[in-house]
């Protein structure tokens, strides 16, 4: 069991991540106002001292603590650390992201240091944007000088200020975006705030002051206990939970080839710059979250450094899982100009031969997001070097040619290796999004090369049957015209029409047809099962004999219908089935004609039917 602390933005993120496991967990907030929406979380309310926290963890069999509390919740951080040490529990700290410390600000170690600096600088009118909990900590200053505190507009905050004797007329109530307004009204000598990170509106507060030439005093965030494993977002949190409590998530996540290639390239340039090969490499995901990937190997040769990352796809059935991605980085100084980054594909990286992918024909199959990730990381890192550079990055994949034969690449016109892909940097287990995205790419390629008909089918076997059938009918289509929908019939139909196809041919086996006919546009066995009641009703409407209906009651697989249905009863039954399939599919189409071919196990087309477009 996991226990999460914090009703902050980070607390809500932690709860959201834990909820995706489908398992129960606990989350604790200090205030009863800090409600966090959760499906599986069990809420605990109220502050806990060390003894109460130990008791809670023992009673609920807590095996992992997640500290997602406010950065300045020092007492809570210390209590969590003490309890973790006592019970020998791991702690994950979900930390905020902080902007670089601006040298124009006055950085204070703590509240005492802040008051000393304010006095030394003769600051007499202070606007404190540090929160209501800092009123008692700064009492020695505001009791002697003119000071305003901006606080939340709630009874709890008012009571705390009143207990400290702070003048009610100097309380300002929080409204988002009102920082500049109060500065213009009050004309303070300075503002005081905390290093609260991006989610604490730190930038907004300080930028408003800088625009008005008002000095900014900032109290540095407290140091966290060294025993905490620090992460900065959803993906990092999930990976740490998977590592420290493997059974919590039923399936492990992984990293895309794009994320792995980025880490390899950055590690290689970092090695060239520092002459020290890193054990791991931190990269920034497209979401902005930093994550760290382990480096598999590093080889240094004069101006070339090769770093490799072994792809970990988690529990996703990814054929590239475990493959070794290598970035060879060759660096040369330039006499003038700006740093230039050249990206190339080496052995095991596919080459694009067809339009429609958004990539240059003849170039390496490195998609837009990984390209941008690599260039951004290397651009930032190269700024450490005093001169402009030419950085040539050649990506390669061990056994990439063989791996690519088990992917969609040959049909997409990508030859000689795999693609470097990924839009998020993360492989989510059994990702339906990734499969649907690959379907869309195939459809776009088919459109780009001029196909007028699109033939969608469930897999390789049905594709062979359809090709043979259509060629006998005189319709010879390029391989790119055949697209596998897997289980995503509805998504594929909608995307095909969206890309402009006005004649779609769908081939379907009996098992999927039975599910589709009853309305399942996603036919995955985890989402929908064969409904014998529907088949019995269909048989009755088709005037099947009582013996046939009795036999249908006993089947476990839809394909058994081929053996059960007598020759005289098969046609009316299958015609009704296909008619229901067409009605369901028509909900996805407006402008496109649909031809549906029901395939037998041996490849014969048993029924061919059509539906006309609803609108021309």
XYZ file of C-alpha atoms in Angstrom:
616
model
C 0.000 0.000 0.000
C 1.109 3.556 -0.774
C 0.617 6.658 1.371
C 0.739 10.029 -0.424
C 1.152 13.337 1.442
C 0.008 16.674 0.078
C -3.066 18.554 -1.053
C -0.918 20.622 -3.408
C -0.801 20.580 -7.195
C 1.851 17.872 -6.844
C -0.400 15.959 -4.460
C -3.140 15.886 -7.067
C -0.647 14.683 -9.676
C 0.508 11.887 -7.362
C -3.063 10.799 -6.681
C -3.844 10.822 -10.412
C -0.843 8.599 -11.143
C -1.711 6.177 -8.342
C -5.331 6.020 -9.502
C -4.262 4.589 -12.871
C -3.123 1.419 -11.110
C -6.699 0.477 -10.247
C -5.499 -0.379 -6.717
C -6.372 1.184 -3.377
C -3.983 3.623 -1.722
C -4.070 6.333 0.950
C -3.527 10.064 0.601
C -3.206 12.512 3.466
C -3.956 16.250 3.543
C -3.495 18.640 6.433
C -6.695 20.584 5.837
C -10.197 19.291 5.228
C -10.434 21.901 2.429
C -7.755 20.109 0.401
C -10.044 17.613 -1.300
C -8.390 15.624 -4.109
C -10.609 13.824 -6.620
C -9.782 10.129 -6.624
C -11.334 6.843 -7.690
C -9.253 4.456 -5.605
C -7.665 6.759 -3.011
C -8.673 6.599 0.656
C -8.423 10.028 2.237
C -6.813 10.778 5.600
C -7.283 14.296 6.978
C -5.253 16.201 9.564
C -1.602 16.697 10.412
C 0.284 13.678 11.798
C 3.222 13.781 14.171
C 5.850 11.054 14.079
C 4.001 8.679 16.414
C 0.690 9.067 14.571
C 2.386 8.515 11.209
C 4.161 5.379 12.424
C 0.846 4.045 13.733
C -0.920 4.855 10.450
C 1.760 3.160 8.348
C 1.768 0.068 10.551
C -2.014 -0.307 10.640
C -2.424 0.079 6.870
C 0.613 -1.955 5.804
C 2.191 1.058 4.084
C 5.244 0.031 2.065
C 5.985 3.247 0.156
C 5.677 6.942 1.066
C 5.214 9.705 -1.510
C 6.009 13.223 -0.307
C 4.092 15.588 -2.607
C 3.667 18.320 -0.004
C 4.570 22.001 -0.362
C 8.341 22.621 -0.633
C 8.224 24.702 2.575
C 6.392 22.047 4.621
C 9.670 21.471 6.468
C 8.217 19.776 9.526
C 6.301 17.298 7.381
C 9.380 16.491 5.283
C 11.353 15.843 8.478
C 8.579 13.693 9.968
C 8.315 11.604 6.802
C 12.092 11.098 6.799
C 12.100 10.030 10.449
C 9.199 7.606 9.981
C 10.770 6.162 6.830
C 14.013 5.524 8.693
C 12.189 3.971 11.657
C 10.076 1.645 9.503
C 12.665 1.177 6.744
C 10.322 2.531 4.065
C 11.393 4.133 0.767
C 10.280 7.703 0.072
C 9.623 9.300 -3.309
C 9.635 13.080 -3.394
C 7.480 14.544 -6.163
C 9.238 17.866 -6.538
C 8.269 21.008 -8.354
C 10.261 22.385 -11.244
C 12.086 25.593 -10.424
C 13.342 28.293 -12.788
C 17.059 29.172 -12.589
C 17.887 31.493 -9.708
C 17.913 35.025 -11.064
C 21.027 36.973 -9.992
C 18.945 40.168 -9.753
C 17.025 38.785 -6.765
C 18.177 38.913 -3.149
C 18.338 35.261 -2.113
C 17.777 34.564 1.590
C 18.701 31.348 3.389
C 15.730 31.475 5.764
C 13.304 33.914 7.409
C 15.852 35.233 9.909
C 18.261 35.935 7.065
C 15.474 37.676 5.145
C 14.680 39.992 8.063
C 18.365 40.872 8.507
C 18.721 41.725 4.838
C 15.524 43.802 4.807
C 16.739 45.790 7.823
C 20.217 46.292 6.344
C 18.720 47.596 3.106
C 16.358 49.917 5.012
C 13.223 48.343 3.538
C 10.351 49.968 5.422
C 7.360 49.168 3.192
C 7.153 45.481 2.338
C 4.628 43.544 0.268
C 4.856 39.938 1.466
C 3.660 37.383 -1.111
C 4.950 34.498 0.977
C 1.635 33.210 2.373
C -0.250 33.325 5.651
C 1.965 30.728 7.331
C 4.916 33.120 7.161
C 3.180 35.778 9.285
C 4.431 34.304 12.607
C 7.876 33.660 11.133
C 8.283 37.321 10.120
C 6.686 38.901 13.198
C 9.896 40.596 14.347
C 9.912 42.503 11.071
C 6.259 43.444 10.486
C 5.717 44.474 14.125
C 8.180 47.349 13.518
C 7.614 48.225 9.867
C 4.806 48.870 7.393
C 3.991 45.506 5.873
C 1.154 43.917 3.881
C 0.520 40.168 3.536
C -1.463 38.697 0.691
C -3.330 35.583 1.878
C -6.090 33.247 0.742
C -9.599 34.601 1.221
C -10.782 32.020 3.755
C -11.694 31.919 7.420
C -8.786 29.668 8.372
C -6.224 32.156 7.017
C -7.948 35.104 8.684
C -7.957 33.344 12.048
C -4.237 32.532 11.807
C -3.409 36.182 11.046
C -5.653 37.375 13.870
C -4.025 35.004 16.402
C -0.640 36.540 15.563
C -1.992 40.044 16.073
C -1.449 41.094 12.477
C -3.530 44.195 11.562
C -6.597 43.124 9.585
C -6.450 46.299 7.467
C -3.081 45.204 6.076
C -4.344 41.850 4.818
C -4.748 41.504 1.045
C -6.782 38.637 -0.349
C -5.511 36.507 -3.188
C -6.875 36.932 -6.665
C -4.967 35.319 -9.525
C -3.067 37.899 -11.552
C -3.448 40.762 -9.051
C 0.273 40.987 -8.141
C 0.865 44.072 -10.274
C -2.290 45.795 -9.056
C -1.191 45.764 -5.415
C 2.313 46.912 -6.327
C 0.848 49.888 -8.181
C -1.442 50.769 -5.276
C 0.998 50.282 -2.387
C 4.349 51.278 -3.949
C 6.334 48.956 -1.680
C 10.091 49.311 -1.198
C 10.396 45.573 -1.930
C 8.445 42.351 -2.217
C 9.180 39.132 -0.344
C 8.280 35.727 -1.701
C 9.347 32.101 -1.457
C 11.118 29.974 -4.039
C 7.889 28.100 -4.675
C 8.484 26.855 -8.226
C 6.449 27.021 -11.388
C 3.239 25.801 -9.731
C 3.514 28.463 -6.999
C 3.158 31.420 -9.422
C 6.766 32.391 -8.669
C 7.413 33.766 -12.155
C 4.251 35.871 -12.160
C 5.076 37.478 -8.806
C 8.688 38.251 -9.560
C 8.157 39.405 -13.149
C 5.538 41.915 -11.996
C 8.052 43.349 -9.504
C 10.915 43.481 -12.018
C 8.717 45.363 -14.490
C 8.233 48.056 -11.797
C 11.884 48.088 -10.637
C 10.855 46.807 -7.209
C 13.563 44.782 -5.399
C 12.716 41.079 -4.976
C 13.686 39.187 -1.817
C 13.342 35.402 -2.105
C 13.558 32.801 0.635
C 15.296 29.727 -0.780
C 13.460 26.445 -0.712
C 14.545 24.199 2.163
C 16.825 21.247 1.509
C 15.110 17.869 1.296
C 16.331 14.818 3.211
C 19.016 13.075 1.172
C 17.255 9.715 1.491
C 14.345 10.866 -0.702
C 14.232 9.697 -4.339
C 13.383 12.928 -6.173
C 11.219 12.990 -9.327
C 9.663 15.920 -11.203
C 6.456 14.727 -12.829
C 3.997 11.959 -13.616
C 6.312 9.753 -15.652
C 9.182 9.935 -13.190
C 6.825 9.181 -10.316
C 5.365 6.158 -12.056
C 8.826 4.773 -12.917
C 9.974 5.130 -9.313
C 6.822 3.432 -7.997
C 7.383 0.603 -10.480
C 10.942 0.268 -9.187
C 10.224 0.492 -5.457
C 6.833 -1.272 -5.366
C 6.746 -3.445 -8.517
C 3.393 -5.061 -7.820
C 1.454 -1.767 -7.536
C 0.974 -1.215 -11.270
C -0.210 -4.274 -13.203
C 1.932 -3.230 -16.213
C 5.247 -1.383 -16.398
C 5.766 1.684 -18.604
C 8.827 2.275 -20.780
C 10.621 4.775 -22.985
C 10.250 5.311 -26.740
C 13.076 4.896 -29.226
C 13.029 8.690 -29.504
C 13.680 9.171 -25.784
C 16.447 6.542 -25.839
C 18.124 8.131 -28.870
C 17.942 11.542 -27.211
C 19.586 10.257 -24.039
C 22.322 8.507 -26.041
C 23.079 11.638 -28.082
C 23.125 13.943 -25.063
C 25.336 11.546 -23.081
C 27.798 11.401 -25.993
C 28.077 15.195 -26.222
C 28.302 15.457 -22.438
C 31.190 12.969 -22.508
C 32.947 15.004 -25.211
C 32.562 18.172 -23.155
C 33.549 16.785 -19.746
C 35.665 13.745 -20.687
C 33.643 11.900 -18.031
C 31.156 9.268 -19.295
C 27.879 9.538 -17.331
C 26.174 6.534 -15.745
C 22.801 8.009 -16.669
C 21.496 10.962 -18.615
C 18.688 13.366 -17.805
C 16.540 14.493 -20.725
C 13.445 16.623 -20.969
C 10.274 14.948 -22.260
C 8.046 16.894 -24.671
C 5.791 17.618 -21.676
C 8.669 19.487 -20.017
C 9.273 16.830 -17.376
C 12.885 15.790 -16.788
C 13.581 12.036 -16.596
C 16.803 10.067 -16.296
C 17.757 7.081 -18.482
C 20.694 4.725 -17.786
C 23.582 4.695 -20.266
C 24.397 1.214 -21.538
C 27.945 1.887 -22.835
C 30.320 4.682 -23.828
C 33.269 4.606 -26.258
C 35.585 7.626 -26.773
C 37.690 8.040 -29.928
C 39.335 11.452 -30.464
C 36.548 13.740 -31.728
C 33.919 10.952 -31.774
C 32.026 9.657 -28.776
C 29.573 6.744 -28.983
C 26.983 6.261 -26.279
C 24.336 3.545 -26.224
C 21.027 3.124 -24.431
C 19.159 -0.160 -24.151
C 15.491 0.396 -24.777
C 13.129 -0.606 -22.010
C 9.547 -0.759 -23.276
C 8.111 -1.981 -19.990
C 5.313 -4.495 -20.490
C 4.279 -3.152 -23.883
C 4.553 -5.834 -26.617
C 7.110 -3.758 -28.495
C 9.458 -5.576 -30.897
C 12.122 -2.947 -30.211
C 12.201 -3.754 -26.481
C 15.771 -4.493 -25.405
C 17.370 -3.187 -28.589
C 20.571 -1.146 -28.336
C 20.354 2.415 -29.720
C 23.687 4.154 -30.288
C 24.453 7.802 -30.972
C 27.852 8.562 -32.503
C 28.628 12.217 -31.972
C 31.420 13.899 -33.955
C 32.239 17.413 -32.753
C 34.301 20.084 -34.482
C 34.863 23.719 -33.560
C 33.671 26.459 -35.908
C 35.493 29.723 -36.429
C 32.290 31.761 -36.632
C 28.528 31.519 -36.749
C 26.174 29.499 -34.585
C 26.321 25.922 -33.389
C 25.055 23.534 -36.065
C 23.523 20.123 -35.321
C 23.343 17.563 -38.142
C 21.252 14.433 -37.629
C 21.967 11.293 -39.674
C 20.734 7.717 -39.813
C 23.273 4.901 -39.620
C 23.063 1.110 -39.654
C 19.711 -0.196 -38.476
C 17.861 3.119 -38.968
C 15.223 2.970 -41.672
C 15.258 5.100 -44.813
C 12.059 6.780 -46.048
C 11.043 5.811 -49.603
C 7.404 6.983 -49.772
C 5.641 10.312 -49.129
C 2.954 10.781 -46.492
C 5.006 10.420 -43.318
C 5.967 14.060 -43.018
C 9.629 13.068 -43.510
C 11.981 13.724 -46.399
C 11.947 10.894 -48.939
C 15.427 9.394 -48.978
C 16.172 10.636 -45.463
C 16.393 8.722 -42.172
C 13.186 7.631 -40.450
C 13.597 9.912 -37.449
C 10.268 11.499 -36.615
C 9.700 15.161 -35.822
C 9.396 14.907 -32.028
C 12.619 12.895 -31.487
C 14.443 15.234 -33.883
C 13.327 18.219 -31.858
C 14.199 16.512 -28.550
C 17.730 15.690 -29.716
C 18.378 19.143 -31.179
C 16.989 20.943 -28.113
C 19.069 18.893 -25.665
C 22.284 19.254 -27.645
C 21.709 22.962 -28.233
C 21.342 23.626 -24.511
C 24.336 21.465 -23.632
C 26.585 23.016 -26.307
C 26.172 26.430 -24.660
C 28.675 25.244 -22.059
C 31.385 25.380 -24.745
C 32.938 28.804 -25.446
C 32.978 28.457 -29.262
C 30.327 27.519 -31.831
C 30.397 23.849 -32.848
C 29.405 21.546 -35.657
C 27.829 18.519 -33.992
C 27.150 15.567 -36.264
C 24.933 12.882 -34.708
C 24.612 9.472 -36.368
C 22.020 7.165 -34.867
C 22.207 3.389 -35.282
C 20.370 0.368 -33.924
C 21.866 -3.039 -33.351
C 19.989 -5.612 -35.485
C 17.659 -2.838 -36.639
C 17.217 -4.365 -40.098
C 15.907 -7.649 -38.686
C 13.715 -5.953 -36.074
C 12.116 -3.735 -38.717
C 10.733 -6.759 -40.569
C 8.417 -7.330 -37.584
C 7.043 -3.781 -37.713
C 4.779 -1.801 -40.057
C 7.837 -0.133 -41.615
C 7.984 -2.128 -44.880
C 4.388 -1.174 -45.680
C 5.079 2.449 -44.818
C 7.924 2.491 -47.304
C 10.641 2.578 -44.626
C 13.438 0.222 -45.583
C 16.645 -0.961 -43.959
C 15.785 -0.488 -40.318
C 13.470 0.774 -37.615
C 12.036 4.242 -37.070
C 13.015 6.569 -34.253
C 9.574 7.522 -33.011
C 7.566 8.687 -30.028
C 5.429 11.758 -29.389
C 5.566 11.713 -25.574
C 8.857 9.910 -24.926
C 6.946 7.310 -22.926
C 5.701 3.858 -23.906
C 2.500 3.160 -22.072
C 1.780 -0.557 -21.658
C -0.281 -2.023 -24.495
C -0.843 1.475 -25.721
C -3.940 1.684 -27.883
C -2.939 5.278 -28.664
C 0.303 4.089 -30.264
C -1.494 1.485 -32.379
C -4.112 3.977 -33.555
C -1.356 6.472 -34.374
C 0.373 3.856 -36.534
C -2.914 3.156 -38.352
C -3.240 6.858 -39.118
C 0.302 6.956 -40.524
C -0.471 4.020 -42.826
C -3.637 5.698 -44.057
C -1.736 8.935 -44.728
C 0.910 7.080 -46.726
C -1.771 5.331 -48.796
C -3.370 8.691 -49.541
C -0.041 10.348 -50.345
C 0.874 7.794 -53.005
C -2.494 8.192 -54.706
C -4.563 5.190 -53.574
C -8.269 5.670 -54.299
C -9.514 2.665 -52.332
C -8.437 1.696 -48.832
C -8.699 -1.950 -47.773
C -8.827 -2.359 -44.008
C -8.456 -5.739 -42.361
C -7.594 -7.290 -39.011
C -4.186 -8.784 -39.800
C -1.806 -10.582 -42.126
C -3.983 -13.628 -42.787
C -7.090 -11.695 -43.762
C -4.922 -9.354 -45.863
C -3.655 -12.315 -47.931
C -7.216 -13.500 -48.506
C -8.396 -10.026 -49.503
C -5.527 -9.442 -51.924
C -6.235 -12.726 -53.692
C -9.972 -12.002 -53.885
C -9.627 -8.436 -55.146
C -6.993 -9.362 -57.716
C -9.338 -12.022 -59.091
C -11.889 -9.225 -59.397
C -9.365 -7.183 -61.369
C -8.547 -4.731 -58.586
C -4.775 -4.653 -58.102
C -3.707 -2.274 -55.347
C -0.272 -1.375 -53.959
C 0.679 -2.883 -50.564
C 0.159 0.499 -48.905
C -3.576 0.342 -49.708
C -3.981 -2.509 -47.188
C -4.170 -1.301 -43.576
C -4.526 -3.445 -40.446
C -7.149 -2.190 -38.023
C -6.373 -4.788 -35.342
C -9.419 -4.253 -33.147
C -9.947 -0.532 -33.839
C -12.574 -0.731 -36.578
C -14.385 2.479 -35.673
C -11.221 4.545 -35.306
C -9.880 3.254 -38.621
C -13.096 4.016 -40.512
C -13.256 7.543 -39.122
C -9.605 8.241 -39.927
C -9.955 6.827 -43.452
C -12.881 9.089 -44.215
C -11.096 11.998 -42.547
C -8.131 11.512 -44.887
C -10.449 11.710 -47.880
C -11.049 8.076 -48.903
C -14.485 7.762 -50.472
C -14.435 3.987 -51.003
C -13.376 1.796 -48.085
C -13.289 -1.990 -48.257
C -13.335 -3.861 -44.981
C -12.472 -7.530 -44.658
C -13.584 -9.236 -41.484
C -13.512 -12.712 -39.978
C -16.563 -14.196 -38.297
C -15.362 -13.705 -34.707
C -14.921 -9.956 -35.063
C -18.033 -9.682 -37.258
C -20.212 -11.100 -34.460
C -18.895 -8.459 -32.027
C -19.128 -5.665 -34.592
C -22.694 -6.550 -35.560
C -23.830 -5.962 -31.995
C -22.204 -2.531 -31.877
C -18.598 -3.074 -30.781
C -16.396 -0.801 -32.904
C -13.434 -1.879 -30.730
C -13.470 -5.680 -30.790
C -10.700 -6.378 -28.252
C -11.467 -9.439 -26.145
C -10.805 -7.421 -22.981
C -13.632 -5.049 -23.896
C -16.264 -7.235 -25.518
C -17.100 -10.945 -25.677
C -19.203 -13.015 -28.053
C -22.854 -12.683 -27.062
C -24.703 -15.977 -27.598
C -28.052 -14.336 -26.875
C -27.532 -12.095 -29.895
C -26.618 -15.099 -32.073
C -29.679 -17.008 -30.924
C -31.919 -14.041 -31.712
C -30.283 -13.756 -35.138
C -30.838 -17.469 -35.750
C -34.501 -17.209 -34.790
C -35.020 -14.233 -37.113
C -33.313 -16.214 -39.894
C -35.715 -19.163 -39.407
C -32.962 -21.524 -38.284
C -34.084 -24.910 -37.005
C -34.441 -25.696 -33.290
C -31.477 -28.078 -33.540
C -29.272 -25.282 -34.948
C -30.363 -22.914 -32.186
C -29.641 -25.588 -29.572
C -26.181 -26.077 -31.037
C -25.504 -22.325 -30.925
C -26.227 -22.411 -27.183
C -23.254 -24.758 -26.726
C -20.561 -22.942 -28.706
C -17.585 -21.164 -27.116
C -16.068 -19.598 -30.254
C -17.852 -17.766 -33.069
C -15.982 -19.685 -35.767
C -17.829 -22.841 -34.671
C -20.801 -21.365 -36.540
C -19.199 -22.483 -39.812
C -19.684 -26.081 -38.702
C -23.086 -25.611 -37.053
C -25.004 -23.722 -39.710
C -26.422 -26.066 -42.408
C -25.986 -24.980 -46.012
C -29.632 -23.989 -46.349
C -29.562 -21.812 -43.206
C -26.158 -20.219 -43.614
C -27.012 -17.550 -46.229
C -29.960 -15.906 -44.424
C -28.079 -15.950 -41.093
C -24.887 -14.432 -42.533
C -26.811 -11.861 -44.579
C -28.516 -10.581 -41.416
C -25.190 -10.572 -39.575
C -23.468 -8.544 -42.308
C -26.413 -6.172 -42.531
C -26.032 -5.441 -38.802
C -22.289 -4.895 -39.311
C -22.951 -2.342 -42.037
C -25.450 -0.484 -39.850
C -22.880 -0.187 -37.057
C -20.111 0.913 -39.425
C -22.361 3.520 -41.028
C -22.341 5.444 -37.739
C -18.675 6.281 -38.471
C -19.128 7.377 -42.078
C -20.930 10.200 -43.843
C -19.313 10.653 -47.254
C -17.744 7.247 -47.907
C -19.023 4.116 -49.565
C -18.273 0.938 -47.606
C -17.858 -2.566 -49.022
C -17.864 -5.309 -46.383
C -16.416 -8.751 -47.155
C -17.080 -11.545 -44.656
C -14.202 -14.020 -44.808
C -14.254 -17.756 -44.098
C -11.390 -19.377 -42.202
C -10.181 -20.868 -45.490
C -10.117 -17.495 -47.277
C -13.380 -17.596 -49.187
C -15.531 -14.448 -49.254
C -18.864 -15.696 -47.945
C -20.810 -12.424 -48.133
C -20.088 -9.208 -49.997
C -22.333 -6.250 -49.168
C -22.222 -2.487 -49.567
C -23.570 0.654 -47.923
C -23.836 3.906 -49.827
C -22.648 7.242 -48.392
C -25.200 9.292 -46.439
C -24.084 12.438 -48.247
C -22.314 13.011 -51.555
